[in-house]
Amino acid sequence: MPIISISNLSKSFSDGTNALDDVNLEVNEGEIIALLGPNGAGKTTLISAICGLLKYDSGRIKVNGYDTVTEYRRTRKLIGLVPQEIMLEPFETVYDTIRFTRGMFGYPENKELLNNILQKLSLFDKRKQMIKELSGGMKRRVMIAKALSHSPKILFLDEPTAGVDVELRRDMWNVVGSLKSKGVTIVLTTHYIEEAEMMADRIALLNKGQIIFVENKESLMARMGKKELTINFQSPISSIPEALSKYKLALSQDQFSLIYSYDNKASRTGITRLMRDIASTNLILQDLKTSQSSLEDIFVRMIRN
Ligand SMILES: Nc1ncnc2c1ncn2[C@@H]1O[C@H](COP(=O)(O)OP(=O)(O)O)[C@@H](O)[C@H]1O
Ligand SMILES: [Mg+2]
């Protein structure tokens, strides 16, 4: 059974914006799923709907089998949310902030657990400081600590690394990795596609309130990823020689290279034949380079269409 199950979810705002348009999505227990998509695609709206923070027009969301509207208290308790915006009480201490949050979910104080969370986020030394004394990065760490204070089964991270320093990003991904190993389900949105590429098991692409696709990361990259072989010559080529006309080749801007695109999963890439045909011309090879398209290239291509 999926831990989150969304069916036919739609939401438009009073100004007519169609923020979610018949969204269907299932999230499996223990996976990391990345919601990707351009600004305004509906990622935050979708997360807000699952977390029960937004009234939607139609459809249904279940978390661990419970309805997020009629059984809100049960579903909310299972969820930790790190929202896009930092919202904290400036005159509270770090420790009290996370203790209160835990209390709001109906759990008694658990010093060992809370200190453990603070330690993992390098906040332990700051636990007695007031929020207003913290830097922006530290506040973001507190937001994560708050989301973890009631040991949620599902953690939502909405653009967690937008504008944060390298150190915090690394700490954050360490925390995410250790939560995953404990079986926590993680739903994240990010603008940094290479992060999704590194962390996620599955990728869902949103555009204009619709899910374009949901796919296992590896199979997506294998299916969509193209490989390119760049063949560099010693002198410029004015036009592609007749002997090579049967290949799909592109001439580089500086005219020193030919670029050959191929499917790296195919049984025959055509490279051997191409190299033999190049040898039959008077072109003199300088260098060879292969490159694989990243997830980013893939998405830019898809969203343009
Ligand atoms: N409270 C709101 N009122 C009106 N429009 C909204 C509101 N919240 C979001 N939107 C619109 O809904 C769309 C989706 O927004 P959002 O979910 O924040 O996108 P994302 O998180 O993918 O950038 C956007 O067009 C946005 O302007
Ligand atoms: Mg957003």
GROMACS .gro file of C-alpha atoms and ligand atoms in nm:
model
  333
    1MET     CA    1   0.000   0.000   0.000
    2PRO     CA    2   0.138   0.342  -0.088
    3ILE     CA    3   0.192   0.573   0.210
    4ILE     CA    4   0.051   0.871   0.019
    5SER     CA    5  -0.219   0.829  -0.238
    6ILE     CA    6  -0.349   1.126  -0.433
    7SER     CA    7  -0.635   1.091  -0.678
    8ASN     CA    8  -0.786   1.343  -0.917
    9LEU     CA    9  -0.668   1.639  -0.713
   10SER     CA   10  -0.754   1.982  -0.849
   11LYS     CA   11  -0.719   2.328  -0.706
   12SER     CA   12  -0.772   2.669  -0.857
   13PHE     CA   13  -0.729   2.996  -0.676
   14SER     CA   14  -0.989   3.271  -0.674
   15ASP     CA   15  -0.793   3.464  -0.936
   16GLY     CA   16  -0.848   3.174  -1.175
   17THR     CA   17  -0.501   3.018  -1.146
   18ASN     CA   18  -0.524   2.645  -1.206
   19ALA     CA   19  -0.256   2.545  -0.955
   20LEU     CA   20  -0.333   2.171  -0.958
   21ASP     CA   21  -0.507   2.003  -1.246
   22ASP     CA   22  -0.624   1.644  -1.192
   23VAL     CA   23  -0.313   1.524  -1.012
   24ASN     CA   24  -0.272   1.152  -0.949
   25LEU     CA   25   0.030   1.034  -0.756
   26GLU     CA   26   0.128   0.754  -0.524
   27VAL     CA   27   0.426   0.773  -0.294
   28ASN     CA   28   0.574   0.449  -0.168
   29GLU     CA   29   0.677   0.399   0.190
   30GLY     CA   30   1.048   0.457   0.246
   31GLU     CA   31   1.126   0.618  -0.086
   32ILE     CA   32   1.267   0.959  -0.166
   33ILE     CA   33   1.059   1.124  -0.433
   34ALA     CA   34   1.157   1.456  -0.588
   35LEU     CA   35   0.894   1.690  -0.725
   36LEU     CA   36   1.055   1.892  -0.997
   37GLY     CA   37   0.919   2.162  -1.218
   38PRO     CA   38   0.954   2.529  -1.300
   39ASN     CA   39   0.844   2.810  -1.071
   40GLY     CA   40   0.468   2.816  -1.037
   41ALA     CA   41   0.428   2.452  -1.145
   42GLY     CA   42   0.224   2.371  -0.833
   43LYS     CA   43   0.481   2.196  -0.615
   44THR     CA   44   0.415   2.398  -0.299
   45THR     CA   45   0.039   2.383  -0.355
   46LEU     CA   46   0.058   2.003  -0.383
   47ILE     CA   47   0.263   1.972  -0.064
   48SER     CA   48   0.027   2.207   0.121
   49ALA     CA   49  -0.269   1.997   0.011
   50ILE     CA   50  -0.110   1.673   0.134
   51CYS     CA   51  -0.019   1.836   0.464
   52GLY     CA   52  -0.379   1.950   0.507
   53LEU     CA   53  -0.291   2.319   0.494
   54LEU     CA   54  -0.493   2.396   0.184
   55LYS     CA   55  -0.854   2.344   0.084
   56TYR     CA   56  -0.869   2.182  -0.254
   57ASP     CA   57  -1.158   2.181  -0.500
   58SER     CA   58  -1.184   1.813  -0.586
   59GLY     CA   59  -1.006   1.484  -0.550
   60ARG     CA   60  -0.885   1.286  -0.254
   61ILE     CA   61  -0.565   1.247  -0.057
   62LYS     CA   62  -0.488   0.960   0.175
   63VAL     CA   63  -0.189   0.939   0.405
   64ASN     CA   64  -0.123   0.598   0.555
   65GLY     CA   65  -0.480   0.508   0.461
   66TYR     CA   66  -0.638   0.808   0.636
   67ASP     CA   67  -0.819   1.090   0.460
   68THR     CA   68  -0.631   1.420   0.498
   69VAL     CA   69  -0.954   1.617   0.535
   70THR     CA   70  -1.179   1.403   0.752
   71GLU     CA   71  -0.893   1.247   0.950
   72TYR     CA   72  -0.666   1.549   0.956
   73ARG     CA   73  -0.531   1.498   1.307
   74ARG     CA   74  -0.417   1.145   1.231
   75THR     CA   75  -0.253   1.235   0.899
   76ARG     CA   76  -0.088   1.553   1.024
   77LYS     CA   77   0.079   1.363   1.306
   78LEU     CA   78   0.257   1.141   1.056
   79ILE     CA   79   0.397   1.434   0.862
   80GLY     CA   80   0.693   1.664   0.915
   81LEU     CA   81   0.704   1.971   0.694
   82VAL     CA   82   0.995   2.202   0.624
   83PRO     CA   83   0.820   2.485   0.440
   84GLN     CA   84   0.972   2.708   0.178
   85GLU     CA   85   0.954   3.013   0.408
   86ILE     CA   86   1.118   3.038   0.749
   87MET     CA   87   0.860   3.102   1.020
   88LEU     CA   88   0.988   3.117   1.376
   89GLU     CA   89   0.920   3.295   1.703
   90PRO     CA   90   1.215   3.538   1.746
   91PHE     CA   91   1.210   3.547   2.126
   92GLU     CA   92   1.201   3.173   2.181
   93THR     CA   93   1.509   2.960   2.242
   94VAL     CA   94   1.609   2.693   1.992
   95TYR     CA   95   1.532   2.412   2.234
   96ASP     CA   96   1.192   2.548   2.334
   97THR     CA   97   1.098   2.599   1.972
   98ILE     CA   98   1.132   2.233   1.895
   99ARG     CA   99   0.989   2.124   2.230
  100PHE     CA  100   0.673   2.329   2.165
  101THR     CA  101   0.635   2.186   1.818
  102ARG     CA  102   0.659   1.834   1.955
  103GLY     CA  103   0.403   1.928   2.218
  104MET     CA  104   0.163   2.058   1.956
  105PHE     CA  105   0.152   1.711   1.808
  106GLY     CA  106   0.055   1.578   2.150
  107TYR     CA  107   0.387   1.422   2.244
  108PRO     CA  108   0.554   1.471   2.582
  109GLU     CA  109   0.902   1.621   2.601
  110ASN     CA  110   1.178   1.376   2.517
  111LYS     CA  111   1.508   1.545   2.596
  112GLU     CA  112   1.724   1.270   2.457
  113LEU     CA  113   1.542   1.266   2.125
  114LEU     CA  114   1.534   1.644   2.089
  115ASN     CA  115   1.901   1.684   2.181
  116ASN     CA  116   1.983   1.414   1.934
  117ILE     CA  117   1.803   1.604   1.658
  118LEU     CA  118   1.984   1.924   1.757
  119GLN     CA  119   2.315   1.745   1.749
  120LYS     CA  120   2.260   1.603   1.402
  121LEU     CA  121   2.183   1.952   1.272
  122SER     CA  122   2.482   2.114   1.451
  123LEU     CA  123   2.240   2.313   1.669
  124PHE     CA  124   2.318   2.159   2.006
  125ASP     CA  125   2.561   2.434   2.112
  126LYS     CA  126   2.299   2.692   2.021
  127ARG     CA  127   2.008   2.527   2.202
  128LYS     CA  128   1.982   2.800   2.468
  129GLN     CA  129   2.008   3.089   2.221
  130MET     CA  130   1.712   3.289   2.105
  131ILE     CA  131   1.600   3.247   1.746
  132LYS     CA  132   1.661   3.617   1.674
  133GLU     CA  133   2.031   3.569   1.752
  134LEU     CA  134   2.073   3.306   1.480
  135SER     CA  135   2.194   3.346   1.122
  136GLY     CA  136   1.965   3.262   0.832
  137GLY     CA  137   2.131   2.924   0.781
  138MET     CA  138   2.090   2.837   1.149
  139LYS     CA  139   1.723   2.932   1.135
  140ARG     CA  140   1.679   2.695   0.845
  141ARG     CA  141   1.837   2.420   1.054
  142VAL     CA  142   1.583   2.499   1.328
  143MET     CA  143   1.301   2.462   1.074
  144ILE     CA  144   1.429   2.113   0.994
  145ALA     CA  145   1.465   2.028   1.364
  146LYS     CA  146   1.104   2.138   1.420
  147ALA     CA  147   0.984   1.915   1.138
  148LEU     CA  148   1.163   1.618   1.295
  149SER     CA  149   1.056   1.687   1.655
  150HIS     CA  150   0.763   1.445   1.648
  151SER     CA  151   0.949   1.169   1.458
  152PRO     CA  152   0.733   1.185   1.144
  153LYS     CA  153   0.696   0.889   0.909
  154ILE     CA  154   0.693   1.125   0.612
  155LEU     CA  155   0.909   1.432   0.571
  156PHE     CA  156   0.836   1.709   0.322
  157LEU     CA  157   1.118   1.940   0.224
  158ASP     CA  158   1.004   2.231   0.009
  159GLU     CA  159   1.304   2.389  -0.164
  160PRO     CA  160   1.521   2.309   0.137
  161THR     CA  161   1.847   2.415  -0.019
  162ALA     CA  162   1.740   2.737  -0.193
  163GLY     CA  163   1.998   2.995  -0.091
  164VAL     CA  164   2.171   2.787   0.175
  165ASP     CA  165   2.546   2.743   0.208
  166VAL     CA  166   2.737   2.434   0.100
  167GLU     CA  167   2.789   2.313   0.455
  168LEU     CA  168   2.419   2.319   0.541
  169ARG     CA  169   2.334   2.145   0.216
  170ARG     CA  170   2.577   1.868   0.296
  171ASP     CA  171   2.444   1.833   0.653
  172MET     CA  172   2.093   1.832   0.520
  173TRP     CA  173   2.160   1.552   0.275
  174ASN     CA  174   2.329   1.355   0.553
  175VAL     CA  175   2.018   1.392   0.765
  176VAL     CA  176   1.797   1.293   0.472
  177GLY     CA  177   2.014   0.987   0.406
  178SER     CA  178   1.997   0.872   0.767
  179LEU     CA  179   1.619   0.924   0.781
  180LYS     CA  180   1.577   0.720   0.469
  181SER     CA  181   1.782   0.439   0.619
  182LYS     CA  182   1.535   0.441   0.910
  183GLY     CA  183   1.245   0.398   0.670
  184VAL     CA  184   1.120   0.758   0.664
  185THR     CA  185   0.949   0.856   0.338
  186ILE     CA  186   1.080   1.181   0.192
  187VAL     CA  187   0.913   1.414  -0.055
  188LEU     CA  188   1.128   1.702  -0.168
  189THR     CA  189   1.115   1.982  -0.416
  190THR     CA  190   1.427   2.144  -0.545
  191HIS     CA  191   1.547   2.372  -0.817
  192TYR     CA  192   1.882   2.201  -0.812
  193ILE     CA  193   1.824   1.913  -1.044
  194GLU     CA  194   2.162   1.762  -0.967
  195GLU     CA  195   2.041   1.722  -0.607
  196ALA     CA  196   1.740   1.524  -0.721
  197GLU     CA  197   1.972   1.325  -0.943
  198MET     CA  198   2.187   1.245  -0.641
  199MET     CA  199   1.919   1.182  -0.376
  200ALA     CA  200   1.590   1.069  -0.526
  201ASP     CA  201   1.463   0.720  -0.603
  202ARG     CA  202   1.183   0.855  -0.818
  203ILE     CA  203   1.120   1.181  -0.995
  204ALA     CA  204   0.785   1.346  -1.061
  205LEU     CA  205   0.783   1.630  -1.308
  206LEU     CA  206   0.515   1.896  -1.269
  207ASN     CA  207   0.428   2.168  -1.513
  208LYS     CA  208   0.129   2.402  -1.502
  209GLY     CA  209  -0.041   2.203  -1.226
  210GLN     CA  210  -0.014   1.870  -1.406
  211ILE     CA  211   0.207   1.570  -1.347
  212ILE     CA  212   0.397   1.521  -1.670
  213PHE     CA  213   0.543   1.192  -1.554
  214VAL     CA  214   0.658   0.997  -1.251
  215GLU     CA  215   0.945   0.762  -1.307
  216ASN     CA  216   1.225   0.578  -1.141
  217LYS     CA  217   1.534   0.795  -1.169
  218GLU     CA  218   1.760   0.532  -1.321
  219SER     CA  219   1.514   0.424  -1.587
  220LEU     CA  220   1.435   0.785  -1.667
  221MET     CA  221   1.797   0.868  -1.723
  222ALA     CA  222   1.850   0.557  -1.930
  223ARG     CA  223   1.540   0.624  -2.138
  224MET     CA  224   1.583   0.995  -2.188
  225GLY     CA  225   1.956   1.035  -2.158
  226LYS     CA  226   2.148   1.065  -2.482
  227LYS     CA  227   2.517   1.017  -2.517
  228GLU     CA  228   2.731   1.232  -2.736
  229LEU     CA  229   3.065   1.160  -2.886
  230THR     CA  230   3.263   1.468  -2.978
  231ILE     CA  231   3.533   1.403  -3.236
  232ASN     CA  232   3.791   1.674  -3.248
  233PHE     CA  233   4.008   1.727  -3.558
  234GLN     CA  234   4.341   1.899  -3.614
  235SER     CA  235   4.206   2.142  -3.869
  236PRO     CA  236   3.863   2.291  -3.925
  237ILE     CA  237   3.605   2.121  -4.145
  238SER     CA  238   3.407   2.339  -4.382
  239SER     CA  239   3.137   2.081  -4.443
  240ILE     CA  240   3.064   1.723  -4.342
  241PRO     CA  241   3.244   1.490  -4.590
  242GLU     CA  242   3.033   1.282  -4.830
  243ALA     CA  243   3.164   0.958  -4.677
  244LEU     CA  244   3.007   1.057  -4.344
  245SER     CA  245   2.675   1.182  -4.479
  246LYS     CA  246   2.488   0.870  -4.368
  247TYR     CA  247   2.549   0.952  -3.999
  248LYS     CA  248   2.351   1.201  -3.792
  249LEU     CA  249   2.641   1.434  -3.728
  250ALA     CA  250   2.650   1.795  -3.616
  251LEU     CA  251   2.935   2.029  -3.689
  252SER     CA  252   3.058   2.233  -3.392
  253GLN     CA  253   3.047   2.611  -3.407
  254ASP     CA  254   3.427   2.643  -3.434
  255GLN     CA  255   3.417   2.373  -3.707
  256PHE     CA  256   3.690   2.172  -3.536
  257SER     CA  257   3.458   1.896  -3.413
  258LEU     CA  258   3.186   1.660  -3.524
  259ILE     CA  259   2.925   1.562  -3.268
  260TYR     CA  260   2.767   1.219  -3.289
  261SER     CA  261   2.458   1.143  -3.076
  262TYR     CA  262   2.388   0.780  -2.994
  263ASP     CA  263   2.183   0.561  -2.769
  264ASN     CA  264   2.414   0.405  -2.514
  265LYS     CA  265   2.164   0.126  -2.443
  266ALA     CA  266   2.146   0.014  -2.806
  267SER     CA  267   2.326  -0.307  -2.903
  268ARG     CA  268   2.503  -0.113  -3.177
  269THR     CA  269   2.611   0.243  -3.117
  270GLY     CA  270   2.754   0.280  -3.468
  271ILE     CA  271   3.076   0.421  -3.329
  272THR     CA  272   3.308   0.157  -3.476
  273ARG     CA  273   3.164   0.205  -3.822
  274LEU     CA  274   3.182   0.582  -3.791
  275MET     CA  275   3.547   0.573  -3.687
  276ARG     CA  276   3.630   0.345  -3.981
  277ASP     CA  277   3.458   0.582  -4.220
  278ILE     CA  278   3.641   0.878  -4.068
  279ALA     CA  279   3.970   0.694  -4.127
  280SER     CA  280   3.879   0.669  -4.497
  281THR     CA  281   3.857   1.050  -4.525
  282ASN     CA  282   4.154   1.285  -4.507
  283LEU     CA  283   4.047   1.422  -4.167
  284ILE     CA  284   4.313   1.401  -3.896
  285LEU     CA  285   4.193   1.316  -3.547
  286GLN     CA  286   4.301   1.521  -3.249
  287ASP     CA  287   4.087   1.397  -2.960
  288LEU     CA  288   3.767   1.217  -2.858
  289LYS     CA  289   3.527   1.293  -2.577
  290THR     CA  290   3.197   1.139  -2.468
  291SER     CA  291   2.934   1.305  -2.253
  292GLN     CA  292   2.598   1.202  -2.118
  293SER     CA  293   2.302   1.434  -2.084
  294SER     CA  294   2.213   1.516  -1.727
  295LEU     CA  295   1.867   1.513  -1.578
  296GLU     CA  296   1.877   1.888  -1.622
  297ASP     CA  297   1.924   1.863  -2.000
  298ILE     CA  298   1.638   1.614  -2.009
  299PHE     CA  299   1.397   1.844  -1.826
  300VAL     CA  300   1.486   2.155  -2.014
  301ARG     CA  301   1.406   1.960  -2.330
  302MET     CA  302   1.074   1.831  -2.191
  303ILE     CA  303   0.939   2.155  -2.051
  304ARG     CA  304   1.021   2.345  -2.368
  305ASN     CA  305   0.792   2.115  -2.566
  306LIG     N1  306  -0.256   3.178  -0.238
  306LIG     C1  307  -0.252   3.186  -0.371
  306LIG     N2  308  -0.336   3.266  -0.439
  306LIG     C2  309  -0.336   3.274  -0.572
  306LIG     N3  310  -0.250   3.202  -0.652
  306LIG     C3  311  -0.162   3.122  -0.589
  306LIG     C4  312  -0.157   3.111  -0.447
  306LIG     N4  313  -0.059   3.022  -0.415
  306LIG     C5  314  -0.005   2.981  -0.532
  306LIG     N5  315  -0.066   3.042  -0.636
  306LIG     C6  316  -0.039   3.020  -0.780
  306LIG     O1  317  -0.049   2.881  -0.805
  306LIG     C7  318   0.051   2.838  -0.894
  306LIG     C8  319   0.136   2.730  -0.831
  306LIG     O2  320   0.211   2.788  -0.725
  306LIG     P1  321   0.311   2.704  -0.635
  306LIG     O3  322   0.242   2.580  -0.591
  306LIG     O4  323   0.362   2.795  -0.530
  306LIG     O5  324   0.424   2.668  -0.741
  306LIG     P2  325   0.573   2.610  -0.716
  306LIG     O6  326   0.586   2.575  -0.571
  306LIG     O7  327   0.585   2.493  -0.807
  306LIG     O8  328   0.666   2.720  -0.757
  306LIG     C9  329   0.129   2.962  -0.932
  306LIG     O9  330   0.075   3.012  -1.051
  306LIG    C10  331   0.102   3.057  -0.816
  306LIG    O10  332   0.112   3.190  -0.857
  307MG      MG  333   0.717   2.641  -0.429
   0.00000   0.00000   0.00000
